[in-house]
PDB file of C-alpha atoms and ligand atoms in Angstrom:
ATOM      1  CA  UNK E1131     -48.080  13.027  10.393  1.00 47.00           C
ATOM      2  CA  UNK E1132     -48.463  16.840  10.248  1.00 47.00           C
ATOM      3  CA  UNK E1133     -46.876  18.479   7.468  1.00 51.00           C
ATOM      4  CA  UNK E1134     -43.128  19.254   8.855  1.00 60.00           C
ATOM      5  CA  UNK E1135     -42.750  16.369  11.062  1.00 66.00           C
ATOM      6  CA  UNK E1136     -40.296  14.056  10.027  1.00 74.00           C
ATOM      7  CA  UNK E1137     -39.436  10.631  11.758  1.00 80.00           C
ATOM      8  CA  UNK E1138     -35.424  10.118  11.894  1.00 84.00           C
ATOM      9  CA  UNK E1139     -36.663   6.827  13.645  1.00 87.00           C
ATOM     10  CA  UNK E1140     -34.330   7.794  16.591  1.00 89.00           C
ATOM     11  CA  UNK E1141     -36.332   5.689  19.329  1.00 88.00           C
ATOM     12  CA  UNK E1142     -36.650   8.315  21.872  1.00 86.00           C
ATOM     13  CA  UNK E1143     -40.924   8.629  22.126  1.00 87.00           C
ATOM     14  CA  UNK E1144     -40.285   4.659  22.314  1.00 91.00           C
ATOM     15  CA  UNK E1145     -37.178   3.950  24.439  1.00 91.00           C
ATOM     16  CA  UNK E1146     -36.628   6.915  26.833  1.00 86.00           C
ATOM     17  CA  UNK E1147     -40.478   7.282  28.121  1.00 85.00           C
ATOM     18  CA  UNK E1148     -39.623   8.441  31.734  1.00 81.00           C
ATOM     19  CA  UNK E1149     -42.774   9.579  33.160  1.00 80.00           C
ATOM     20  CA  UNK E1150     -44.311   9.733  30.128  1.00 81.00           C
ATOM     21  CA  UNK E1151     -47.005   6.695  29.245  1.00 86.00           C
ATOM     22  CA  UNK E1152     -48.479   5.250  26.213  1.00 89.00           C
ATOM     23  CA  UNK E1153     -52.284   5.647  26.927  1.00 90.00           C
ATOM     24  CA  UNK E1154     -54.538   3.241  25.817  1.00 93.00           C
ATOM     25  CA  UNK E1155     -58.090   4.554  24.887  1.00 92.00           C
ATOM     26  CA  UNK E1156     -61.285   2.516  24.926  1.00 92.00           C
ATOM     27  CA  UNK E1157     -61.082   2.435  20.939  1.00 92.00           C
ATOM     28  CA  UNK E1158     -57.660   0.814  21.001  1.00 94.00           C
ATOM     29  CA  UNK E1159     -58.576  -2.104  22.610  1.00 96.00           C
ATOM     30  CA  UNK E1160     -60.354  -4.019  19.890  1.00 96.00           C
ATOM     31  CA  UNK E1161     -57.977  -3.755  17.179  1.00 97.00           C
ATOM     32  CA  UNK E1162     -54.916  -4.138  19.215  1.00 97.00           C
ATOM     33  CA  UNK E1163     -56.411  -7.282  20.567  1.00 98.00           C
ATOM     34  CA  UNK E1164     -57.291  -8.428  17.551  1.00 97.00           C
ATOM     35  CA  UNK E1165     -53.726  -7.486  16.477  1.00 97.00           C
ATOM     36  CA  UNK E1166     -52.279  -9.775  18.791  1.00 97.00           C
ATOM     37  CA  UNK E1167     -55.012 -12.859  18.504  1.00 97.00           C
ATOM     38  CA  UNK E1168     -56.076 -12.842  22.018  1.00 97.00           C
ATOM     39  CA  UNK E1169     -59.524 -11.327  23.464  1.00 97.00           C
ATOM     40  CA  UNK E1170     -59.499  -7.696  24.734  1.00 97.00           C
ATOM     41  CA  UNK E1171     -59.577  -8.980  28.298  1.00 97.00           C
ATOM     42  CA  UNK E1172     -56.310 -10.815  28.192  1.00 98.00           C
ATOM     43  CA  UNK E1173     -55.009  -8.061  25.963  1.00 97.00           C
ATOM     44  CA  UNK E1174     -55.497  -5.480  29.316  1.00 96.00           C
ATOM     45  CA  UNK E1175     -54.146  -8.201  31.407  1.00 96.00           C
ATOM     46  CA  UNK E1176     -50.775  -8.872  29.674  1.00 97.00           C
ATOM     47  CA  UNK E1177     -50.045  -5.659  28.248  1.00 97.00           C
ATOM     48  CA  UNK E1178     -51.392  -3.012  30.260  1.00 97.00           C
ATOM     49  CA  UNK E1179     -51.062  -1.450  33.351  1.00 96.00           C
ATOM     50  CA  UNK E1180     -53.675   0.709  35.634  1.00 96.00           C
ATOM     51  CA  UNK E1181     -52.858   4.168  35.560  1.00 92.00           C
ATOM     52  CA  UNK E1182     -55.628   5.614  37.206  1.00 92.00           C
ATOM     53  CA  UNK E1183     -58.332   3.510  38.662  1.00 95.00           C
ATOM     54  CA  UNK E1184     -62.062   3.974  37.882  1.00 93.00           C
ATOM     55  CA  UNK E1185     -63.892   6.892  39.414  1.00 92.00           C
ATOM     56  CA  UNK E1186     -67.818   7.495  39.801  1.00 89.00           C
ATOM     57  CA  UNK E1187     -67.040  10.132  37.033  1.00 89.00           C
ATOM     58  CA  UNK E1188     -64.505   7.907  35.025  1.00 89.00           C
ATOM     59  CA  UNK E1189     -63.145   5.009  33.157  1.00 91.00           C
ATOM     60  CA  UNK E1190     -60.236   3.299  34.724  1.00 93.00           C
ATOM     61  CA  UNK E1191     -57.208   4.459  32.296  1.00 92.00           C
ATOM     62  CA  UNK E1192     -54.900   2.047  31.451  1.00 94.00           C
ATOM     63  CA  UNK E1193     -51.148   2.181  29.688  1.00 93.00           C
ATOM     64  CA  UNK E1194     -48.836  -0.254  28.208  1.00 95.00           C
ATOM     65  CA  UNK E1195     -46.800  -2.051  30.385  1.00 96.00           C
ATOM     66  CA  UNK E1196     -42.843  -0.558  30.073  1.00 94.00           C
ATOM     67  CA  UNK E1197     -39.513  -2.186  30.785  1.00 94.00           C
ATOM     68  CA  UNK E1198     -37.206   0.474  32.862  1.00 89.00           C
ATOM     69  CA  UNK E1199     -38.420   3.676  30.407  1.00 89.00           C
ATOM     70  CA  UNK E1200     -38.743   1.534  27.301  1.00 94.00           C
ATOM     71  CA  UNK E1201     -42.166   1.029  25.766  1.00 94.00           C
ATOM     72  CA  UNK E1202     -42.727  -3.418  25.509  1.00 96.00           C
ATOM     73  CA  UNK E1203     -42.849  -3.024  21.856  1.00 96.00           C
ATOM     74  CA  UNK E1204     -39.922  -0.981  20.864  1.00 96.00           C
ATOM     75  CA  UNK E1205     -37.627  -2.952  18.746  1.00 95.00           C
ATOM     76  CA  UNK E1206     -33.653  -2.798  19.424  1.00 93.00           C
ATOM     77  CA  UNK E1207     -33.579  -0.929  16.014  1.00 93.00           C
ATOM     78  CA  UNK E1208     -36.400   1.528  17.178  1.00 92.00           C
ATOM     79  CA  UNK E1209     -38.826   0.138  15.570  1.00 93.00           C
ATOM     80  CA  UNK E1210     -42.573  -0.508  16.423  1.00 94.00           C
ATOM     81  CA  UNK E1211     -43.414  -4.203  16.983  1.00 96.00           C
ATOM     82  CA  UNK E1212     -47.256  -3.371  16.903  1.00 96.00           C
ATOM     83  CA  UNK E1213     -46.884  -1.214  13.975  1.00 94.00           C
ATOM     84  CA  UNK E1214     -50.519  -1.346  12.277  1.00 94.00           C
ATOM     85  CA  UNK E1215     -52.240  -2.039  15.229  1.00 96.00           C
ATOM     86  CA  UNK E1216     -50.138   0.640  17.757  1.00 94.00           C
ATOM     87  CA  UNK E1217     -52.455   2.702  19.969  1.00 93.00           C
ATOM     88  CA  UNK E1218     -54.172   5.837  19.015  1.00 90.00           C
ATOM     89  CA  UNK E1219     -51.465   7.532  21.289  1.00 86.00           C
ATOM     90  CA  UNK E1220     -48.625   6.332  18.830  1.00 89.00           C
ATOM     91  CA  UNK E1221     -50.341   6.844  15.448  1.00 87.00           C
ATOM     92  CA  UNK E1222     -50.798  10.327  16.242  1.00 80.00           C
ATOM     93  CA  UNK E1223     -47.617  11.282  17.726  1.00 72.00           C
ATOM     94  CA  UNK E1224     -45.615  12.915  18.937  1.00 71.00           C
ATOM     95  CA  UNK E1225     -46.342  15.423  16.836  1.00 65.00           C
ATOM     96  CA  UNK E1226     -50.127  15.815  16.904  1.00 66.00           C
ATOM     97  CA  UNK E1227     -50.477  13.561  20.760  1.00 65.00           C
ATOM     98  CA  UNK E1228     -49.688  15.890  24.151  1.00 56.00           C
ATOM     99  CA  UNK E1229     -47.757  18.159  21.840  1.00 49.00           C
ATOM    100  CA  UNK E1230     -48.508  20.764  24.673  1.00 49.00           C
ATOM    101  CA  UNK E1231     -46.504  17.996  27.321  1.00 54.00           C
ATOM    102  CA  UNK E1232     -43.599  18.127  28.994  1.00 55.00           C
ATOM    103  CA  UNK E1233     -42.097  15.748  26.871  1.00 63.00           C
ATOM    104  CA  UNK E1234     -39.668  17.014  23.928  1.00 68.00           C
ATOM    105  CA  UNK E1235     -38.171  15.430  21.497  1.00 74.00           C
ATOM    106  CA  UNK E1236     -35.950  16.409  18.592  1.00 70.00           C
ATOM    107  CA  UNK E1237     -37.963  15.735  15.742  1.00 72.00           C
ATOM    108  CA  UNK E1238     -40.884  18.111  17.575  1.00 69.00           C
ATOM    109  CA  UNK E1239     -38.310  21.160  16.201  1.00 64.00           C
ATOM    110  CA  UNK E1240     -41.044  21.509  13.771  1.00 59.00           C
ATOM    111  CA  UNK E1241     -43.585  22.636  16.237  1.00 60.00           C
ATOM    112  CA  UNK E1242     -41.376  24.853  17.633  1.00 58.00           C
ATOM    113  CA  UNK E1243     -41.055  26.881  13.968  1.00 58.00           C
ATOM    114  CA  UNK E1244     -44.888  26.716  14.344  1.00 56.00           C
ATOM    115  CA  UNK E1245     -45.532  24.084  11.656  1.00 52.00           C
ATOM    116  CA  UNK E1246     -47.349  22.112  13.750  1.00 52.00           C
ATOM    117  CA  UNK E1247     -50.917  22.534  14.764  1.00 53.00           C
ATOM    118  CA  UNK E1248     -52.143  22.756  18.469  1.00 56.00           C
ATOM    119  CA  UNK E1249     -53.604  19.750  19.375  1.00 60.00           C
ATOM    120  CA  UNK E1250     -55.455  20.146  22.498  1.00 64.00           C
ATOM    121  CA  UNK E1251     -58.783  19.516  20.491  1.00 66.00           C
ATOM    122  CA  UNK E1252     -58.176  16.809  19.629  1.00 70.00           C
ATOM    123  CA  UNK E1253     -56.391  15.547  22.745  1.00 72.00           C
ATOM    124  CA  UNK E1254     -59.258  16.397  24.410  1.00 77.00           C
ATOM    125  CA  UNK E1255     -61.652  14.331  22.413  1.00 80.00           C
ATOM    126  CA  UNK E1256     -59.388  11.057  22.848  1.00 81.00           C
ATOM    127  CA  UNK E1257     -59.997  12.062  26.633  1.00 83.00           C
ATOM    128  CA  UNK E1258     -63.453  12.353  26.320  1.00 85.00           C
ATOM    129  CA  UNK E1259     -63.336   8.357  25.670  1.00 86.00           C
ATOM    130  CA  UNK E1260     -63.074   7.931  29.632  1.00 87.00           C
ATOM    131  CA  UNK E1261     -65.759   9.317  30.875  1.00 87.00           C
ATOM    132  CA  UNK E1262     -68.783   7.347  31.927  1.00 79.00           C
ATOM    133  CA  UNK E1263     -71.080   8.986  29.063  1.00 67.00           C
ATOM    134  CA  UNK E1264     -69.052   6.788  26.993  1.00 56.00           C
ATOM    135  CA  UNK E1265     -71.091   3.743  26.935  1.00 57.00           C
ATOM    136  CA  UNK E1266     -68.754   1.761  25.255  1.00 50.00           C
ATOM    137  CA  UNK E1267     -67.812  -1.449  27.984  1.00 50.00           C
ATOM    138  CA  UNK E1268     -63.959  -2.934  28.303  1.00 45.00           C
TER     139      UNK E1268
HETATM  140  S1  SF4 D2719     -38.875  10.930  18.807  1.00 69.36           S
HETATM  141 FE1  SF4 D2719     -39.639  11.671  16.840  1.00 69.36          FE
HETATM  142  S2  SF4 D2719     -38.007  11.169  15.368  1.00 69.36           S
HETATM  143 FE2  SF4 D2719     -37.663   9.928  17.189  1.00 69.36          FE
HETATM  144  S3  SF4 D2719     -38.732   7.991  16.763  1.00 69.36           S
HETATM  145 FE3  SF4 D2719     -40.157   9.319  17.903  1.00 69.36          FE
HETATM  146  S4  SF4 D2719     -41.374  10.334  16.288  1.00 69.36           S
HETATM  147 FE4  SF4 D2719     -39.508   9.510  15.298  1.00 69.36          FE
HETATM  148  S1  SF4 D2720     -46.490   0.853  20.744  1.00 69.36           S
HETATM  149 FE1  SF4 D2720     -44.926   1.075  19.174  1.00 69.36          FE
HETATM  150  S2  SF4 D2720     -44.970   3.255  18.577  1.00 69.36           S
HETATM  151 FE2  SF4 D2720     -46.033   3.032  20.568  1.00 69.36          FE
HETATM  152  S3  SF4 D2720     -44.471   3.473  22.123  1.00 69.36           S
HETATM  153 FE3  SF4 D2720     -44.551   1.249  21.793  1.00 69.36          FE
HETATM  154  S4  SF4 D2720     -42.964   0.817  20.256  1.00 69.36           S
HETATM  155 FE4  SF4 D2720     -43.403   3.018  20.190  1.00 69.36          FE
END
């Protein structure tokens, strides 16, 4: 994590999503699959959900399935089940993932004081992932 970020391990990015989502990119799906013993196909179809469908221009984008705001995998003491194989999303976040979002949590105080770095660049490479230049196949 970016220098001034520091996890209190409070659960909120994990347990109080609301609109927010856990995106999974095209290069989570092989170790996450592999995390979890079961082929990248039957990965998508028990842990993800469809949030946009594919385009002409795009990759269908999928997120993990939640329970009422709660990520699947959040523990009940707010910890990561998947921790080691969690999605690109999670190992960069919140701090250096959609820090420009509408979603704020406490521990993001450190951007606020300007210790943390803009990530849109990189955001916007992860993004790059879903469209159809990307010849990797799900
Ligand atoms: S909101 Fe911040 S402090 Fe809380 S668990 Fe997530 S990363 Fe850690
Ligand atoms: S995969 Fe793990 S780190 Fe990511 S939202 Fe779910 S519980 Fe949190």
């Amino acid at each position: 994590m970016a220098n001034g970020f520091k996890c209190t391990k409070c659960g909120e990015c994990c347990r109080n999503l609301g609109n927010a989502v856990v995106v999974i990119f095209p290069s989570d799906y092989t170790p996450m699959a592999r995390g979890f013993g079961v082929s990248e196909h039957e990965f998508r179809e028990k842990f993800t959900d469809v949030l946009y469908p594919a385009t002409s221009e795009r990759l269908e984008i999928r997120v993990l399935k939640k329970a009422d705001d709660a990520c699947i995998f959040v523990t009940p003491d707010n910890l990561c089940s998947v921790y080691g194989f969690q999605p690109i999303q999670c190992q960069l976040g919140p701090d250096r993932y959609m820090a420009r979002s509408m979603m704020h949590y406490p521990c993001m105080q450190a951007m606020d004081e300007g210790l943390i770095v803009d990530t849109t660049e990189s955001d916007d490479k992860l993004y790059q992932q879903f469209y159809l230049n990307n010849d990797r196949e799900i």
